[in-house]
Tab-separated table of C-alpha atoms in Angstrom:
chain	number	residue	atom	x	y	z
A	873	MET	CA	0.853	43.683	85.763
A	874	ASN	CA	2.734	42.929	82.966
A	875	GLU	CA	2.445	45.830	80.821
A	876	ASP	CA	3.693	43.908	77.596
A	877	ILE	CA	0.082	42.294	77.854
A	878	ARG	CA	-0.671	42.732	73.846
A	879	ILE	CA	-4.558	44.068	74.587
A	880	HIS	CA	-4.962	43.806	70.419
A	881	SER	CA	-2.979	43.227	67.182
A	882	TRP	CA	-4.511	44.425	62.978
A	883	PRO	CA	-2.797	43.649	59.855
A	884	CYS	CA	-1.674	46.681	58.547
A	885	SER	CA	0.883	49.105	56.211
A	886	TYR	CA	3.266	51.286	57.745
A	887	TYR	CA	4.514	53.632	54.963
A	888	LEU	CA	8.191	54.267	55.421
A	889	ASP	CA	9.122	56.792	55.901
A	890	THR	CA	13.496	56.101	54.864
A	891	SER	CA	12.650	54.078	51.917
A	892	LYS	CA	9.367	55.758	50.517
A	893	GLN	CA	7.466	52.148	50.626
A	894	TRP	CA	4.741	50.776	52.051
A	895	VAL	CA	5.613	48.453	54.347
A	896	SER	CA	2.974	44.837	55.493
A	897	GLY	CA	3.012	44.092	58.940
A	898	ARG	CA	1.144	44.062	61.552
A	899	LEU	CA	0.069	46.910	64.315
A	900	SER	CA	-0.384	45.893	67.803
A	901	LEU	CA	-1.230	47.465	70.984
A	902	THR	CA	0.403	46.234	74.509
A	903	THR	CA	-1.709	47.896	77.355
A	904	VAL	CA	1.421	51.562	77.200
A	905	ALA	CA	2.533	51.332	73.860
A	906	ILE	CA	1.810	50.789	70.280
A	907	LYS	CA	3.983	48.379	68.199
A	908	PHE	CA	4.449	47.639	64.732
A	909	ALA	CA	6.469	44.360	63.177
A	910	ALA	CA	7.409	43.788	58.693
A	911	ASP	CA	5.674	40.702	57.781
A	912	LYS	CA	8.651	39.531	56.808
A	913	THR	CA	11.579	40.117	58.793
A	914	GLY	CA	9.645	40.803	61.837
A	915	GLU	CA	11.456	43.685	62.214
A	916	LEU	CA	9.920	45.977	64.792
A	917	LEU	CA	10.092	48.809	63.022
A	918	VAL	CA	7.223	51.024	65.591
A	919	ASN	CA	7.041	51.530	68.991
A	920	PHE	CA	6.590	54.086	71.448
A	921	HIS	CA	4.831	54.462	74.902
A	922	LEU	CA	1.138	55.416	74.032
A	923	SER	CA	1.664	58.799	77.012
A	924	SER	CA	4.140	60.164	73.424
A	925	ILE	CA	1.286	60.202	71.534
A	926	SER	CA	-0.899	63.652	69.834
A	927	GLU	CA	-2.920	62.607	68.081
A	928	ILE	CA	-4.974	60.287	66.394
A	929	LYS	CA	-6.780	61.331	63.310
A	930	LYS	CA	-8.227	59.270	60.394
A	931	GLU	CA	-6.859	60.623	57.364
A	932	SER	CA	-7.345	60.415	53.417
A	933	SER	CA	-5.335	61.842	50.660
A	934	ASN	CA	-5.316	61.654	46.372
A	935	LEU	CA	-2.659	58.649	46.730
A	936	ILE	CA	-3.480	56.661	50.496
A	937	PHE	CA	-7.365	55.896	51.497
A	938	SER	CA	-8.593	55.423	54.699
A	939	SER	CA	-5.327	55.542	56.713
A	940	LEU	CA	-4.864	56.274	60.491
A	941	THR	CA	-1.893	58.579	61.537
A	942	ILE	CA	-0.487	59.109	64.718
A	943	LEU	CA	1.982	61.454	66.102
A	944	GLU	CA	4.022	60.447	68.487
A	945	LYS	CA	6.427	63.765	69.727
A	946	ASN	CA	7.281	65.577	65.895
A	947	THR	CA	7.224	62.586	64.023
A	948	LYS	CA	3.998	61.662	61.943
A	949	HIS	CA	3.328	57.778	61.194
A	950	TRP	CA	0.650	56.317	59.041
A	951	PHE	CA	-1.304	53.289	58.310
A	952	SER	CA	-3.244	51.903	56.118
A	953	SER	CA	-5.086	48.664	54.699
A	954	LEU	CA	-6.145	48.376	57.871
A	955	GLN	CA	-8.427	44.764	59.172
A	956	PRO	CA	-10.941	44.920	59.857
A	957	ASN	CA	-10.984	49.153	59.011
A	958	ARG	CA	-10.051	51.576	59.702
A	959	ASN	CA	-13.161	52.431	61.981
A	960	VAL	CA	-12.623	50.171	64.164
A	961	VAL	CA	-9.173	50.064	65.330
A	962	PHE	CA	-9.169	54.056	64.967
A	963	ASN	CA	-11.952	53.505	68.529
A	964	ILE	CA	-9.892	50.771	70.292
A	965	LEU	CA	-6.246	53.114	70.101
A	966	GLU	CA	-8.558	55.569	70.589
A	967	HIS	CA	-9.477	54.608	74.047
A	968	PHE	CA	-6.470	53.458	75.556
A	969	TRP	CA	-5.194	56.671	74.278
A	970	ARG	CA	-7.213	58.609	76.266
A	971	GLU	CA	-7.221	56.094	79.152
A	972	GLN	CA	-3.703	56.045	79.495
A	973	LEU	CA	-3.755	60.368	79.434
A	974	LEU	CA	-5.793	59.858	82.649
A	975	SER	CA	-4.811	57.027	84.682
A	976	ARG	CA	-1.855	57.741	86.740
A	977	GLN	CA	0.390	55.467	84.829
A	978	GLY	CA	1.097	58.229	82.722
A	979	ALA	CA	4.843	59.704	82.366
A	980	GLY	CA	4.510	62.474	84.755
A	981	ALA	CA	2.593	60.048	87.221
A	982	GLU	CA	5.749	57.509	86.849
A	983	ALA	CA	7.690	60.624	87.769
A	984	ALA	CA	5.823	61.492	90.109
A	985	ALA	CA	5.096	57.564	91.998
A	986	LEU	CA	9.432	57.556	92.320
A	987	GLN	CA	9.112	60.265	94.701
A	988	SER	CA	5.735	59.230	96.622
A	989	THR	CA	6.256	57.951	100.178
A	990	LYS	CA	5.715	54.916	102.270
A	991	GLY	CA	2.722	55.851	103.927
A	992	LYS	CA	0.876	57.075	100.757
A	993	GLU	CA	1.967	53.492	99.035
A	994	LEU	CA	-0.428	51.963	102.536
A	995	THR	CA	-3.106	54.852	101.382
A	996	GLY	CA	-3.366	53.787	97.803
A	997	LEU	CA	-3.739	50.539	99.007
A	998	LEU	CA	-6.049	50.954	101.712
A	999	THR	CA	-8.127	52.589	99.583
A	1000	GLY	CA	-8.456	50.143	97.361
A	1001	SER	CA	-8.962	47.716	99.796
A	1002	GLN	CA	-11.755	49.856	100.754
A	1003	LYS	CA	-13.821	50.265	98.008
A	1004	ARG	CA	-13.592	46.269	97.351
A	1005	LEU	CA	-14.813	46.673	101.106
A	1006	GLU	CA	-17.688	48.040	99.696
A	1007	ASP	CA	-18.568	47.123	96.507
A	1008	THR	CA	-19.199	44.063	98.445
A	1009	ALA	CA	-21.465	45.140	101.725
A	1010	LYS	CA	-23.314	46.907	97.811
A	1011	VAL	CA	-23.893	43.385	96.597
A	1012	LEU	CA	-24.496	41.974	99.632
A	1013	HIS	CA	-27.116	44.726	101.341
A	1014	TYR	CA	-29.402	43.879	97.396
A	1015	GLN	CA	-29.194	39.730	98.396
A	1016	GLY	CA	-30.229	40.375	101.757
A	1017	GLU	CA	-33.436	42.354	99.779
A	1018	GLN	CA	-34.007	40.103	97.583
A	1019	PHE	CA	-34.379	37.816	100.791
A	1020	ASP	CA	-36.785	40.086	102.285
A	1021	ASN	CA	-38.888	40.156	98.388
A	1022	ILE	CA	-38.774	35.781	99.444
A	1023	MET	CA	-39.655	36.101	102.789
A	1024	ARG	CA	-43.020	37.989	101.481
A	1025	GLY	CA	-43.244	35.688	99.145
A	1026	LEU	CA	-43.694	32.962	101.272
A	1027	ASN	CA	-45.104	34.818	104.326
A	1028	LYS	CA	-48.287	35.998	101.273
A	1029	ILE	CA	-47.911	31.923	100.077
A	1030	GLU	CA	-48.542	30.503	103.272
A	1031	GLY	CA	-51.826	32.775	103.416
A	1032	ASP	CA	-53.129	32.356	100.993
A	1033	MET	CA	-52.681	28.158	101.972
A	1034	ASP	CA	-54.766	29.019	105.335
A	1035	VAL	CA	-57.140	31.278	102.843
A	1036	ALA	CA	-57.951	27.696	101.144
A	1037	ASP	CA	-57.539	25.573	104.247
A	1038	ARG	CA	-61.044	27.032	105.769
A	1039	LEU	CA	-62.098	27.191	102.047
A	1040	LEU	CA	-61.095	22.867	101.664
A	1041	THR	CA	-63.295	22.619	105.865
A	1042	GLU	CA	-66.249	24.701	104.212
A	1043	LEU	CA	-66.467	21.849	101.173
A	1044	GLU	CA	-65.851	19.367	104.260
A	1045	SER	CA	-68.251	20.443	106.345
A	1046	PRO	CA	-71.919	19.300	106.375
A	1047	SER	CA	-74.374	21.314	104.719
A	1048	TRP	CA	-77.211	22.187	107.707
A	1049	TRP	CA	-73.676	24.201	109.392
A	1050	PRO	CA	-74.158	26.894	110.966
A	1051	PHE	CA	-71.412	29.328	110.546
A	1052	SER	CA	-69.985	28.147	107.136
A	1053	SER	CA	-70.500	31.785	105.849
A	1054	LYS	CA	-68.135	33.022	108.070
A	1055	LEU	CA	-65.250	30.917	106.638
A	1056	TRP	CA	-65.688	33.055	103.460
A	1057	LYS	CA	-64.740	36.246	104.803
A	1058	VAL	CA	-60.992	36.591	103.466
A	1059	PRO	CA	-59.104	40.406	103.431
A	1060	LEU	CA	-57.591	39.828	100.291
A	1061	GLU	CA	-55.346	43.768	100.317
A	1062	THR	CA	-51.762	42.872	101.062
A	1063	LYS	CA	-51.172	42.901	97.057
A	1064	PRO	CA	-50.848	45.898	95.639
A	1065	LYS	CA	-48.529	46.703	98.244
A	1066	GLU	CA	-45.411	44.198	97.357
A	1067	THR	CA	-45.378	45.485	93.708
A	1068	ALA	CA	-44.981	48.703	94.950
A	1069	THR	CA	-42.382	47.686	97.319
A	1070	VAL	CA	-40.447	45.115	94.767
A	1071	SER	CA	-40.223	48.587	92.650
A	1072	ASP	CA	-39.208	51.308	95.170
A	1073	SER	CA	-36.341	48.464	96.156
A	1074	LYS	CA	-35.912	48.752	92.570
A	1075	ASN	CA	-35.611	51.811	91.493
A	1076	GLN	CA	-33.897	52.543	95.020
A	1077	GLU	CA	-30.896	50.064	93.428
A	1078	GLY	CA	-27.052	51.811	93.585
A	1079	ILE	CA	-24.606	51.675	90.618
A	1080	ILE	CA	-21.151	49.446	91.747
A	1081	ILE	CA	-18.737	50.622	89.234
A	1082	ARG	CA	-19.366	51.891	85.261
A	1083	ILE	CA	-16.354	51.971	83.221
A	1084	PRO	CA	-15.745	53.534	78.806
A	1085	VAL	CA	-15.905	50.668	77.240
A	1086	ILE	CA	-15.674	49.301	72.940
A	1087	ILE	CA	-19.025	47.289	72.524
A	1088	THR	CA	-19.209	44.857	69.410
A	1089	HIS	CA	-22.531	43.860	68.821
A	1090	ARG	CA	-22.476	39.728	68.355
A	1091	THR	CA	-24.213	40.918	64.721
A	1092	ASP	CA	-21.720	43.564	64.168
A	1093	SER	CA	-18.720	43.701	62.888
A	1094	ASN	CA	-17.896	47.757	63.641
A	1095	VAL	CA	-17.528	47.983	67.372
A	1096	LYS	CA	-18.625	51.961	69.154
A	1097	PRO	CA	-18.111	53.999	72.062
A	1098	GLY	CA	-20.399	52.924	75.433
A	1099	LYS	CA	-20.231	52.679	79.390
A	1100	LEU	CA	-20.576	49.366	81.113
A	1101	THR	CA	-22.691	49.989	84.734
A	1102	LEU	CA	-22.312	46.535	87.069
A	1103	PHE	CA	-25.393	46.697	89.059
A	1104	ALA	CA	-26.405	44.149	92.123
A	1105	SER	CA	-29.089	43.068	90.518
A	1106	GLY	CA	-26.979	42.377	86.652
A	1107	LEU	CA	-25.497	44.814	83.744
A	1108	GLU	CA	-26.364	47.412	81.623
A	1109	ILE	CA	-24.153	48.433	78.400
A	1110	SER	CA	-25.543	52.371	77.067
A	1111	ASP	CA	-23.723	53.515	74.003
A	1112	CYS	CA	-21.918	57.131	75.201
A	1113	ASN	CA	-25.610	59.482	75.041
A	1114	SER	CA	-26.421	57.060	77.822
A	1115	GLN	CA	-29.553	55.338	76.343
A	1116	VAL	CA	-29.864	51.745	77.199
A	1117	ILE	CA	-28.703	49.101	74.419
A	1118	HIS	CA	-29.327	46.206	76.664
A	1119	ARG	CA	-29.524	45.270	80.246
A	1120	PHE	CA	-28.248	41.851	81.268
A	1121	GLU	CA	-30.328	40.801	84.956
A	1122	SER	CA	-27.862	38.636	87.176
A	1123	LYS	CA	-30.643	35.313	86.059
A	1124	ASP	CA	-30.327	36.388	82.452
A	1125	VAL	CA	-26.441	35.696	82.344
A	1126	ASP	CA	-25.168	32.735	81.265
A	1127	ASP	CA	-21.506	32.784	80.776
A	1128	ILE	CA	-19.112	35.292	81.054
A	1129	ARG	CA	-15.780	34.531	79.158
A	1130	VAL	CA	-12.650	36.784	80.395
A	1131	HIS	CA	-10.649	36.979	77.414
A	1132	THR	CA	-7.822	39.427	78.784
A	1133	PRO	CA	-7.631	41.625	81.228
A	1134	TYR	CA	-8.977	44.192	78.956
A	1135	GLU	CA	-11.518	42.042	77.458
A	1136	ILE	CA	-14.768	40.288	78.110
A	1137	SER	CA	-18.086	38.173	76.431
A	1138	VAL	CA	-21.828	38.883	77.987
A	1139	ARG	CA	-23.459	36.531	76.830
A	1140	GLN	CA	-27.468	35.309	77.247
A	1141	ARG	CA	-28.213	31.661	75.291
A	1142	PHE	CA	-31.708	30.998	73.377
A	1143	ILE	CA	-34.050	27.855	71.862
A	1144	GLY	CA	-34.855	27.989	68.652
A	1145	LYS	CA	-33.436	31.947	68.568
A	1146	PRO	CA	-29.443	34.189	67.827
A	1147	ASP	CA	-27.668	33.708	70.956
A	1148	THR	CA	-27.547	37.577	72.707
A	1149	SER	CA	-23.734	38.274	72.422
A	1150	TYR	CA	-21.359	40.765	73.107
A	1151	ARG	CA	-17.597	42.136	73.348
A	1152	LEU	CA	-16.722	44.513	75.315
A	1153	LEU	CA	-13.087	46.375	75.688
A	1154	SER	CA	-12.285	48.838	78.136
A	1155	ALA	CA	-8.488	49.934	79.327
A	1156	LYS	CA	-10.264	49.984	82.615
A	1157	MET	CA	-11.282	46.667	83.017
A	1158	PRO	CA	-9.657	45.210	85.387
A	1159	GLU	CA	-11.149	46.904	87.899
A	1160	ALA	CA	-14.667	45.307	87.796
A	1161	ILE	CA	-13.556	41.711	86.618
A	1162	PRO	CA	-13.347	41.604	90.457
A	1163	ILE	CA	-16.700	42.967	91.162
A	1164	LEU	CA	-17.929	39.971	87.985
A	1165	GLU	CA	-15.886	37.352	89.358
A	1166	MET	CA	-18.211	38.297	92.523
A	1167	GLN	CA	-21.317	38.666	91.217
A	1168	PHE	CA	-21.619	35.621	89.104
A	1169	SER	CA	-18.362	33.373	90.119
A	1170	LYS	CA	-19.778	30.257	88.570
A	1171	LYS	CA	-20.959	32.204	85.183
A	1172	MET	CA	-17.360	32.732	84.825
A	1173	GLN	CA	-14.793	30.725	81.859
A	1174	PHE	CA	-11.104	32.867	82.148
A	1175	LEU	CA	-9.489	32.100	78.868
A	1176	GLU	CA	-5.371	31.266	77.683
A	1177	ASP	CA	-4.295	35.366	77.538
A	1178	ALA	CA	-6.273	35.373	80.962
A	1179	LEU	CA	-5.058	33.070	83.621
A	1180	GLY	CA	-2.192	34.628	83.721
A	1181	PHE	CA	-4.251	37.556	85.363
A	1182	VAL	CA	-5.977	35.744	87.629
A	1183	GLY	CA	-2.830	34.380	89.014
A	1184	ALA	CA	-1.134	37.363	89.206
A	1185	ARG	CA	-4.176	38.983	90.808
A	1186	LYS	CA	-5.133	36.051	93.426
A	1187	SER	CA	-1.802	33.959	94.454
A	1188	PRO	CA	-0.446	37.521	96.624
A	1189	GLN	CA	-3.063	38.409	97.745
A	1190	VAL	CA	-4.860	37.059	101.429
A	1191	ASP	CA	-0.622	37.658	101.969
A	1192	LEU	CA	-1.077	40.645	100.492
A	1193	GLY	CA	-3.774	41.903	102.543
A	1194	THR	CA	-2.168	40.338	105.801
A	1195	SER	CA	1.582	42.554	105.108
A	1196	ILE	CA	-0.464	45.547	104.877
A	1197	TRP	CA	-2.956	45.833	107.211
A	1198	GLN	CA	0.476	45.002	110.193
A	1199	ALA	CA	2.207	47.566	108.515
A	1200	ALA	CA	-0.654	49.774	108.522
A	1201	THR	CA	-1.461	49.150	112.214
A	1202	GLY	CA	2.371	48.860	113.366
A	1203	LEU	CA	2.626	52.298	111.707
A	1204	LEU	CA	0.429	54.152	113.716
A	1205	GLY	CA	1.220	52.342	116.823
A	1206	GLY	CA	4.598	54.046	116.226
A	1207	VAL	CA	3.116	57.773	114.547
A	1208	VAL	CA	-0.506	58.064	116.053
A	1209	GLN	CA	-0.142	56.717	119.291
A	1210	PRO	CA	3.473	57.272	121.790
A	1211	SER	CA	3.921	56.529	124.360
A	1212	SER	CA	2.226	57.836	127.542
A	1213	PRO	CA	4.346	58.784	129.936
A	1214	VAL	CA	6.171	61.558	130.320
A	1215	GLU	CA	9.946	61.084	131.231
A	1216	GLY	CA	9.203	58.232	127.964
A	1217	ARG	CA	8.188	61.776	125.732
A	1218	GLU	CA	11.845	61.981	124.766
A	1219	GLY	CA	12.770	59.354	123.334
A	1220	THR	CA	9.388	58.188	122.080
A	1221	ASP	CA	9.660	61.739	119.937
A	1222	ASN	CA	13.415	60.863	118.564
A	1223	GLU	CA	12.202	57.086	117.496
A	1224	GLN	CA	9.020	58.952	115.736
A	1225	VAL	CA	11.451	61.007	114.210
A	1226	GLN	CA	14.009	58.264	112.989
A	1227	LEU	CA	11.068	56.576	111.584
A	1228	GLN	CA	9.733	59.500	109.662
A	1229	LYS	CA	12.731	59.500	108.159
A	1230	GLN	CA	12.819	55.355	107.774
A	1231	GLU	CA	9.589	54.738	106.443
A	1232	LYS	CA	8.603	58.455	105.200
A	1233	ILE	CA	5.411	58.402	106.793
A	1234	SER	CA	4.008	62.315	107.635
A	1235	GLN	CA	0.912	62.454	111.050
A	1236	GLU	CA	-1.195	63.646	107.943
A	1237	GLU	CA	-0.769	60.326	106.364
A	1238	ALA	CA	-1.138	58.273	109.222
A	1239	LYS	CA	-3.823	60.716	110.535
A	1240	GLU	CA	-5.622	59.356	106.777
A	1241	LEU	CA	-4.637	55.782	107.654
A	1242	LYS	CA	-6.302	55.211	110.782
A	1243	GLN	CA	-9.810	57.189	109.233
A	1244	ILE	CA	-9.001	54.769	107.106
A	1245	LEU	CA	-8.616	51.370	108.836
A	1246	LYS	CA	-11.732	52.537	111.126
A	1247	LYS	CA	-13.332	52.828	107.905
A	1248	LEU	CA	-12.225	49.055	106.968
A	1249	LYS	CA	-13.442	47.950	110.416
A	1250	GLY	CA	-17.023	49.358	110.584
A	1251	LEU	CA	-17.717	47.886	107.100
A	1252	ALA	CA	-15.760	44.298	107.289
A	1253	LEU	CA	-18.468	44.212	110.831
A	1254	GLU	CA	-21.548	45.582	108.221
A	1255	THR	CA	-20.608	42.934	106.803
A	1256	GLU	CA	-20.196	40.103	109.046
A	1257	ALA	CA	-23.748	41.402	110.307
A	1258	GLU	CA	-25.445	41.726	107.024
A	1259	LEU	CA	-24.527	38.107	105.993
A	1260	GLU	CA	-25.547	36.164	109.227
A	1261	ARG	CA	-28.964	37.960	109.326
A	1262	GLN	CA	-28.607	36.375	105.393
A	1263	ASP	CA	-27.759	32.882	106.888
A	1264	GLU	CA	-31.280	33.407	109.798
A	1265	ALA	CA	-33.145	34.519	106.678
A	1266	LEU	CA	-32.104	31.637	104.656
A	1267	ASP	CA	-32.929	28.868	107.467
A	1268	SER	CA	-36.563	30.272	107.736
A	1269	ILE	CA	-37.344	30.061	103.919
A	1270	THR	CA	-36.153	26.978	104.202
A	1271	THR	CA	-38.764	25.704	106.999
A	1272	SER	CA	-41.224	28.014	105.162
A	1273	VAL	CA	-40.688	26.263	102.257
A	1274	ASP	CA	-40.571	22.174	104.130
A	1275	ARG	CA	-43.778	23.314	105.796
A	1276	ALA	CA	-45.848	24.288	102.782
A	1277	THR	CA	-45.371	21.860	101.198
A	1278	LEU	CA	-46.795	19.383	103.759
A	1279	ASN	CA	-49.490	21.707	102.965
A	1280	ILE	CA	-49.847	21.043	100.018
A	1281	ASP	CA	-49.342	17.815	100.117
A	1282	LYS	CA	-52.067	17.616	102.487
A	1283	GLN	CA	-54.490	19.756	100.756
A	1284	ASN	CA	-53.574	17.665	98.302
A	1285	ARG	CA	-55.125	15.147	99.336
A	1286	ARG	CA	-58.556	16.855	100.856
A	1287	ILE	CA	-59.085	17.126	97.260
A	1288	LYS	CA	-58.806	13.584	96.082
A	1289	LYS	CA	-60.939	13.361	99.398
A	1290	LEU	CA	-63.957	15.715	97.967
A	1291	THR	CA	-63.523	14.533	93.684
């Protein structure tokens, strides 16, 4: 992903120490750096990496009110007249700075990444694929539970239709019919069990992903830190103390707009009252967007600044996945599974040594790759089986709905005859 993506920018003033004066301009935050450009000249006066920041503080003095200071190595940068206000800018800068320190994209991790081996690179890629497949399996499992609940409801409807059919038969039979009283005795004991089953599945719902976010409500210009939690049934926005601010069920979400790879807005429309809308900004949003796409594919809208992110992520996906799989299996074939003949063992050992030198993959890394591939294969088989089961369930649901519709039409005709 392009590291120069601008996440946010704010109009403000910067204290230029060389000329001892304030310069109006624009403070910009990218994925890895903070920049300030002067309005008049367009000159870039500030440009430093997030990993070089030691401290971000809100400060004030007798001459400088409501200022924001950033300590970069041994240099202290002063920013004032921040719009919309100092708290908004501080919360966003602090969030991305802390996430940058915790992420692997920091300066130390970048230096270590230069020395990473081919095996570690493959392990990281396959681990990411495994996580995405696990997330997909969770969503499919929840959909399977929903199908099961629908089938239970349809079975209950069919039972009620049988009861209605018996009652209509009772009404249609002549008064002298001797067995009419038995037709009224129908057990009705399944409803509490069904409600308990639904509530149990709700309580057992698992978390797919949880990320820290900066929250902006539609009616509030201020921002506050919090968390975004994605479930198979929807999403939940909470504050730093894990107190729920709002929960969107999947059916409640009308649209999700992706403004940038790091910022989205979630909206629920209403008639006759204001919409419920939240804007969420996070350094880890690129991890959540693919899951949101999987859950809300028809409700996702990628705006202009986010289209490049989608193209970069989707276009090479198939080729990348194929190359990863072929490279991993090829390396495992050469390192983990040497040829069995004894007379060819010496040549095989030499080939292994050369392969390890060329590809820089160790026996431990090969073993780890083999385990991940086994897990991926198992997850793929489970996902395929779940999809087949859901296809069968969908066919059964369609058949049951058609049968129930026919029964309802028949009973309507019988009721009209009685009236």
